[in-house]
Every structure is written in C-alpha cells, then in structure tokens.
XYZ file of N, CA and C in Angstrom:
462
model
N 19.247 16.874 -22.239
C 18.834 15.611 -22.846
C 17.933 14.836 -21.888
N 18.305 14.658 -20.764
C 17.426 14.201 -19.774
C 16.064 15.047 -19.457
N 15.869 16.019 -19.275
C 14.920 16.899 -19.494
C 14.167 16.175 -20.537
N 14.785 16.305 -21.631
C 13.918 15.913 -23.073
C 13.168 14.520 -23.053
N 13.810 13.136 -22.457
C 13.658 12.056 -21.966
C 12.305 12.529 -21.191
N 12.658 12.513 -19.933
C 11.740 12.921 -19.246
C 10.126 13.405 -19.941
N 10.164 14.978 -20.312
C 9.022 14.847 -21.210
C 8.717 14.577 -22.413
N 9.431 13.731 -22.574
C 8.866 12.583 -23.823
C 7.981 10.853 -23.349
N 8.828 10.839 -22.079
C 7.827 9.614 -21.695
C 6.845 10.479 -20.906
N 6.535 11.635 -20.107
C 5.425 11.987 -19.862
C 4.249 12.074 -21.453
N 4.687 12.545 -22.273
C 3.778 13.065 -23.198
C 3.411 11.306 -23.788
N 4.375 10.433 -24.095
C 4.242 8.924 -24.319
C 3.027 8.539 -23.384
N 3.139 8.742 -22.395
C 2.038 8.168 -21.247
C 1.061 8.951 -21.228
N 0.963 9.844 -21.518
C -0.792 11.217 -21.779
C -1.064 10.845 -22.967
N -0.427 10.449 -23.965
C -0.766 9.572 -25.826
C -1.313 8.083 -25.186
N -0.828 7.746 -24.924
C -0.986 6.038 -24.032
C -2.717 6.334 -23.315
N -2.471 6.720 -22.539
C -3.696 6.734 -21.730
C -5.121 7.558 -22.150
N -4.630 8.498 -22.975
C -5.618 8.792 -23.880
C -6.616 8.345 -24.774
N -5.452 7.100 -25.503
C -5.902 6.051 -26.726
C -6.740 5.248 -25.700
N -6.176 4.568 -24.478
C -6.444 3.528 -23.758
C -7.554 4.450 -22.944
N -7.996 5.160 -22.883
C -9.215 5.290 -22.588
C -10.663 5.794 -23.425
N -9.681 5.881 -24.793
C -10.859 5.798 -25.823
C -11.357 6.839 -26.228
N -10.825 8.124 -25.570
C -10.988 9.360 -25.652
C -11.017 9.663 -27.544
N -9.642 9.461 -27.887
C -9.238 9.305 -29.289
C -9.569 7.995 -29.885
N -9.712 7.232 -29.391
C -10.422 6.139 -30.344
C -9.173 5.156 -31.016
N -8.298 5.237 -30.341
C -6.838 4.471 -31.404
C -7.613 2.915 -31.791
N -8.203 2.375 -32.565
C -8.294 1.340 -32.827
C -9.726 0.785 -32.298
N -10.391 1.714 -31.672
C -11.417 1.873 -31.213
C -13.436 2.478 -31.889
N -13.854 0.909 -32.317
C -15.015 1.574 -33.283
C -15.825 2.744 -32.868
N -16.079 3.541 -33.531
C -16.290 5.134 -33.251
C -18.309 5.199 -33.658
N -18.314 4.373 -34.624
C -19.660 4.431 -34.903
C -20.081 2.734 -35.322
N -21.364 2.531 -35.608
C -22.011 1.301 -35.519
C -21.599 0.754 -37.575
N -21.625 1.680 -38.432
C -20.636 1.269 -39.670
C -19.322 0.354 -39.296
N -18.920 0.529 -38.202
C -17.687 -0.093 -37.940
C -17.783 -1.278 -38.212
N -18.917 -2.246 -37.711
C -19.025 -3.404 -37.097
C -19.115 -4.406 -38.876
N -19.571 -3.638 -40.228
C -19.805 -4.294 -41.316
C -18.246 -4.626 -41.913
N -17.241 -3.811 -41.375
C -16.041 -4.574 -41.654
C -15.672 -5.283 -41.184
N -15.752 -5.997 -40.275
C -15.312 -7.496 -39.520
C -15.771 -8.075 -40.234
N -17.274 -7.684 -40.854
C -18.320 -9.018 -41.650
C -18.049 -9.444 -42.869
N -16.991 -9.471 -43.066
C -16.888 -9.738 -44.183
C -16.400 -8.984 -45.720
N -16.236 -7.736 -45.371
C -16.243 -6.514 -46.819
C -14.797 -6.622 -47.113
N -15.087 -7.151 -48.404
C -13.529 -7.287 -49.114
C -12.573 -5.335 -48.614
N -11.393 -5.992 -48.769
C -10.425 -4.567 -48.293
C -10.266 -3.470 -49.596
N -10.719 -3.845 -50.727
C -11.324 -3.010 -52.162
C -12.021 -2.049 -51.459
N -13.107 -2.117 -50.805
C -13.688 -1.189 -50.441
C -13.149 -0.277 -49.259
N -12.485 -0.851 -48.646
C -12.047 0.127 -47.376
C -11.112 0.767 -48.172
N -11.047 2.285 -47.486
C -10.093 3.516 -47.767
C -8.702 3.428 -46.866
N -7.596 2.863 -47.338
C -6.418 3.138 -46.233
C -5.987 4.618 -45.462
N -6.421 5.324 -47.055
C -6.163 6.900 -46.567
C -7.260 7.282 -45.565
N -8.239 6.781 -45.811
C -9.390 7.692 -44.518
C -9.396 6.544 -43.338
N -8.768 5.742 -43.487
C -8.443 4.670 -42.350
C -7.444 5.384 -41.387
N -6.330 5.872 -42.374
C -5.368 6.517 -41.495
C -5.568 7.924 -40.972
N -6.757 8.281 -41.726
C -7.164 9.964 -41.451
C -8.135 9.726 -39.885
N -8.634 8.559 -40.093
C -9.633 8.162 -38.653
C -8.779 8.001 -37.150
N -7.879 6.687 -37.854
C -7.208 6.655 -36.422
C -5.788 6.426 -36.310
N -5.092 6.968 -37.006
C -3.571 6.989 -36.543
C -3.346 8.247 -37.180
N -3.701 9.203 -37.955
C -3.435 11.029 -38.053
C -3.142 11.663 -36.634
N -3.750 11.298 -35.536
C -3.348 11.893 -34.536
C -2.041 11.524 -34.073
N -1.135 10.517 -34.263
C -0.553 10.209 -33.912
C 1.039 10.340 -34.574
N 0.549 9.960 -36.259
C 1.393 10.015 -36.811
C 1.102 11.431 -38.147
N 1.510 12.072 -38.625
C 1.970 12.661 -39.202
C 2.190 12.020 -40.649
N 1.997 13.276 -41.890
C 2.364 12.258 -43.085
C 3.680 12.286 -43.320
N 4.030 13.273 -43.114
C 6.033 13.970 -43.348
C 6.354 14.987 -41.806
N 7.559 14.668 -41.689
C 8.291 15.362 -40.642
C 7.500 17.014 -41.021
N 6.803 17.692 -39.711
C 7.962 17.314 -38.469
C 6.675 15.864 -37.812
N 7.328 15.252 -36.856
C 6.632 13.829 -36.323
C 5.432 14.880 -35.248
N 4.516 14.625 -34.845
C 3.733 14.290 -33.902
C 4.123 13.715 -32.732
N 3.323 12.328 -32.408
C 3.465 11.381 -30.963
C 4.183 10.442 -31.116
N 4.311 10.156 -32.855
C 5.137 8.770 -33.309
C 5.970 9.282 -34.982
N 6.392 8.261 -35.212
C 7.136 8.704 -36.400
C 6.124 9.088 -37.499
N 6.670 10.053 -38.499
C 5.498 10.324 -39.801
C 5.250 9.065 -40.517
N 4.590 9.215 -41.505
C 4.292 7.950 -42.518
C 5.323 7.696 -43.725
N 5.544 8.481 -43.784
C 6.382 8.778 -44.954
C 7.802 8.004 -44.667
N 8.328 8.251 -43.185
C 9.816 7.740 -42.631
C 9.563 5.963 -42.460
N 7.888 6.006 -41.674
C 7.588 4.318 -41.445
C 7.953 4.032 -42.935
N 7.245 4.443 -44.277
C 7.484 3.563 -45.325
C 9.204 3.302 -45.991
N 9.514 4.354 -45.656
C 10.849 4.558 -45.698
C 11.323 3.287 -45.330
N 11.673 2.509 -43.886
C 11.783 1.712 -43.383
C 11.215 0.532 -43.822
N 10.334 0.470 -44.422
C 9.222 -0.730 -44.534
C 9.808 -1.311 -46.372
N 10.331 -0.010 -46.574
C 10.783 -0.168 -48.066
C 11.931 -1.178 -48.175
N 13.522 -0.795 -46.739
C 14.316 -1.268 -46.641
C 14.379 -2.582 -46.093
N 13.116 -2.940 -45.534
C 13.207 -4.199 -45.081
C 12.589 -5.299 -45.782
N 11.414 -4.692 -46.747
C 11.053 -5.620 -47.577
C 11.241 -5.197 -48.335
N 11.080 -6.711 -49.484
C 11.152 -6.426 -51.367
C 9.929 -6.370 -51.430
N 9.028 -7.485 -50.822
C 7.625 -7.688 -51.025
C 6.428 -6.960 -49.993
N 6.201 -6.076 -50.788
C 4.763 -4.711 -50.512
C 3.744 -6.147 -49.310
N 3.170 -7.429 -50.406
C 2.389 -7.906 -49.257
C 3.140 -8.549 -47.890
N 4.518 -8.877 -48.036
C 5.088 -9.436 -46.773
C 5.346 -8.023 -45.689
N 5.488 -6.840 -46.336
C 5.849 -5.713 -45.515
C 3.926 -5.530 -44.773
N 2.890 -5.944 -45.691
C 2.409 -5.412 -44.680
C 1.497 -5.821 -43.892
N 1.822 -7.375 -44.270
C 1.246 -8.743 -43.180
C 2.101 -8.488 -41.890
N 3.525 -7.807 -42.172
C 4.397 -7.608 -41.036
C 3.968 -6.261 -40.287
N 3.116 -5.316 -40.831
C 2.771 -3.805 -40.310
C 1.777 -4.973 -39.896
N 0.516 -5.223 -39.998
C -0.556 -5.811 -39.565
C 0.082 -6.414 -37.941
N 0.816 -6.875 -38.048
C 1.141 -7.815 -36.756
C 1.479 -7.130 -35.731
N 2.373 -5.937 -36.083
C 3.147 -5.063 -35.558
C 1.914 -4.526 -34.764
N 0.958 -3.821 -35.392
C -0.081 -3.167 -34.732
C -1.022 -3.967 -33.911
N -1.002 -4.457 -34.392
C -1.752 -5.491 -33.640
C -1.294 -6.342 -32.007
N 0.014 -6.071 -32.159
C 1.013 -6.438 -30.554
C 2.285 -5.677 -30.947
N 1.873 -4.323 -30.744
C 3.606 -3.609 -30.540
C 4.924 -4.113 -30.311
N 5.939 -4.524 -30.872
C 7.026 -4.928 -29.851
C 7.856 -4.806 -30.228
N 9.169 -3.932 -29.848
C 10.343 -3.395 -30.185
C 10.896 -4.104 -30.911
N 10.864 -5.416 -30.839
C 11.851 -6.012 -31.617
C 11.251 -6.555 -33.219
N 9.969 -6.445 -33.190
C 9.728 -6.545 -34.550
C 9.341 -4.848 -35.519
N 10.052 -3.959 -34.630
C 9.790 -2.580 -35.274
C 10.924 -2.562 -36.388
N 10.333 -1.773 -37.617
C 11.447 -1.316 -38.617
C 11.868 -0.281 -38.500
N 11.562 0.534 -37.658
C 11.913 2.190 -37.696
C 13.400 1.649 -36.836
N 13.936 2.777 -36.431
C 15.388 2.604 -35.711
C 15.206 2.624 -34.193
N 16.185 2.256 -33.506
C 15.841 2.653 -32.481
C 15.653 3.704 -31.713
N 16.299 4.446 -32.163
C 16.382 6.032 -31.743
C 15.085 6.399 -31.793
N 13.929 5.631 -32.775
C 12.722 6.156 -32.776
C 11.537 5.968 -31.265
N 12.039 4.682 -31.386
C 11.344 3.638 -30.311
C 11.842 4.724 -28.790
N 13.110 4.850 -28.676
C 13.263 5.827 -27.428
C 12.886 7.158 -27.787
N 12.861 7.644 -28.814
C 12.041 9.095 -28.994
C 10.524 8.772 -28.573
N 9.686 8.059 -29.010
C 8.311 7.865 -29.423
C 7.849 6.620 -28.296
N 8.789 5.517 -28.095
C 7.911 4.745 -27.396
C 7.299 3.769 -28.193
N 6.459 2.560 -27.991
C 5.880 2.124 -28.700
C 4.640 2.262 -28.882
N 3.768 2.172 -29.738
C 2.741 2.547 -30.192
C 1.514 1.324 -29.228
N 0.004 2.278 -29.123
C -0.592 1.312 -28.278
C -0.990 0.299 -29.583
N -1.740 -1.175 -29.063
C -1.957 -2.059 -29.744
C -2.995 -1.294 -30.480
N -3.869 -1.469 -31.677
C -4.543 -1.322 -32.792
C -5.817 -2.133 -32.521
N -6.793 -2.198 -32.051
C -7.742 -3.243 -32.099
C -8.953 -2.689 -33.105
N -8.366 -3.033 -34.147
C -9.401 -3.190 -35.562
C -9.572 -4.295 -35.583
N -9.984 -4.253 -36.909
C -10.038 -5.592 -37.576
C -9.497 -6.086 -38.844
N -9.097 -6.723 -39.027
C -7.510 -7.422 -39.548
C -7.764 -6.601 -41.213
N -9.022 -6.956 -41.525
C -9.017 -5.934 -43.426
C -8.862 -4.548 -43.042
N -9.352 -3.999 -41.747
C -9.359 -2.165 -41.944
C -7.396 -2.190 -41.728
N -6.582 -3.316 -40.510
C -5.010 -3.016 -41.040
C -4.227 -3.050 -41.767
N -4.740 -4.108 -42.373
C -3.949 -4.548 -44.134
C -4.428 -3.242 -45.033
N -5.640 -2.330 -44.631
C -6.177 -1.466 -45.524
C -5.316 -0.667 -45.416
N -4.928 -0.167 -44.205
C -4.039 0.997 -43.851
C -2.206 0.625 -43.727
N -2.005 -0.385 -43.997
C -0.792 -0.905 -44.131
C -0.207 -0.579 -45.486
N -1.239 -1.299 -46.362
C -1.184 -1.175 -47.528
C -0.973 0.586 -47.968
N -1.625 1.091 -47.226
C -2.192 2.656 -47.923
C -0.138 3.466 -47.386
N -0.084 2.939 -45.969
C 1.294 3.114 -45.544
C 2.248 2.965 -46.464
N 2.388 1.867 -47.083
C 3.326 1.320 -47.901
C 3.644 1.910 -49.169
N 2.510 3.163 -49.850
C 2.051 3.425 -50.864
C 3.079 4.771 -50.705
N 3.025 5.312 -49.226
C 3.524 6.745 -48.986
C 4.868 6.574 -48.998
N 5.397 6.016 -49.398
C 6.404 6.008 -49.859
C 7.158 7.073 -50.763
N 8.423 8.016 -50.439
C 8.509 9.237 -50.927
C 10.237 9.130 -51.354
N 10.484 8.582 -52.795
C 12.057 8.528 -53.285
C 13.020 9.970 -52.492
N 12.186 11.241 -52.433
C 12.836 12.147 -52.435
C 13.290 12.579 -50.946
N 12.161 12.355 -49.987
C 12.468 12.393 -48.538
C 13.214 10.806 -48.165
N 13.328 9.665 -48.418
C 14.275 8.564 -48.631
C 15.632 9.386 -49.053
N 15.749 10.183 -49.895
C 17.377 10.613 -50.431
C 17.670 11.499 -48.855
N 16.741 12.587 -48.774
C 17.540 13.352 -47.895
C 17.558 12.793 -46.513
N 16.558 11.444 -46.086
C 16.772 11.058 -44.642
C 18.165 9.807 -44.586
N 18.458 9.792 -45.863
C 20.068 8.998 -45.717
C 21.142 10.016 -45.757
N 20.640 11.280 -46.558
C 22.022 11.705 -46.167
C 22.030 12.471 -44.967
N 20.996 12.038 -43.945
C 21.118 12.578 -42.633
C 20.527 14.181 -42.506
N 19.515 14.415 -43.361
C 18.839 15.820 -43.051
C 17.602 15.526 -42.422
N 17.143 14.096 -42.041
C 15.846 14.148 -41.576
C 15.464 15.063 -39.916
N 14.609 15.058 -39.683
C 14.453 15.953 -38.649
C 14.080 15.131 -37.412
N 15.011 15.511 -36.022
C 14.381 14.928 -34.723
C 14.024 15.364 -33.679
C-alpha cells in the first residue's frame, strides 16, 4: 500500500508539472481561436464535449478504468448526489476548477488521496460552464447502480 502511495504522488507530480509547464496545455490556450471566447461568444456555441476532448481527456477518462484523475462518468455521479440543480452543480464545478480545494470536492475522499487534486483550469469562465455543463450531462443511471453497490473500480 505504501509502495502504491508512493507512486501515485510521484505520477500526481509528473501530471502536475506537466500541465504546469504547458507541455499538455491543462487550461492553457493552444491556438489564437482561443482568445474569441473570452470575447464574448455565448456558451451555445462552445462544444463541452470537444472542450473536454481538448483539455481534461488526458486526465480524466469517460468511464473507469480512471487515468490521472477520476472518470467523468463517477465526477457526475457525485455531482448528481450533491445537487438537485444541474446550474448550481455547475457554477460549483466552475469554481472548483478554477481553485482546486479538497474541501469543496464532491468525489470522496479516497479519490482526492488516490488522484490528488487537480491543477487549477485557467480558461475562461464560458469554455468551464461549457464543460461543466457537458460533465453533468455524462451522467450514467447504470454505472451509478453498480458504483453503490460497490463494484466500481480502484
């Protein structure tokens, strides 16, 4: 178990320093298109799915098994149980990404010491609500049944 610890915060800190040097781009504009979503472009037009295919696929996964962080499918899972309301869940993902911090995470904790926390997100506030929203959508009744009765995978 310690072993496992061990290289899990090594691989946490090679994900970390990777993003944070821009290599992968976590939140990081990749081309000069970037810059017309700050300006103004209603979130109708942005794609959550190719938002999340740009810059958090590397990270996260859509369904177990996980990647660097939890899949999408388990985040909505979570995001389901904590809110009733789709826009309060994902003014609360928006924030989250935007300043990581354990204590406003919905996943469990077991995740946070598996995974670590995620680096900050520096988009811009319509491309997170885009991909929050698109999060919220992946929502899966059937992987929800089997990760309560404890078949999810770690």
């Amino acid at each position: 178990m310690k072993n496992r610890m061990v290289v899990g915060r090594y691989m946490l800190f090679a994900v970390s320093l990777v993003c944070i040097t821009g290599v992968y781009g976590c939140g990081s504009p990749q081309h000069p298109s970037d810059n017309r979503y700050s300006q103004g472009v209603s979130t109708e037009m942005i794609n959550g799915e190719q938002l999340y295919k740009r810059y958090c696929s590397r990270c996260h996964s859509l369904g177990p098994p996980p990647k660097f962080g939890p899949p999408v499918k388990g985040i909505a899972i979570h995001y389901r149980e904590a809110f009733a309301d789709k826009k309060e869940a994902v003014e609360h993902m928006v924030a989250f990404m935007q300043k990581p911090d354990a204590a406003m995470s919905k996943c469990r904790p077991e995740a946070i010491e598996r995974f670590g926390l995620m680096p900050a997100m520096n988009l811009p506030e319509e491309k997170l609500r885009a991909v929050s929203d698109w999060f919220w959508e992946q929502f899966d009744p059937e992987l929800k049944r089997r990760h309560d009765s404890g078949h999810h995978h770690h």
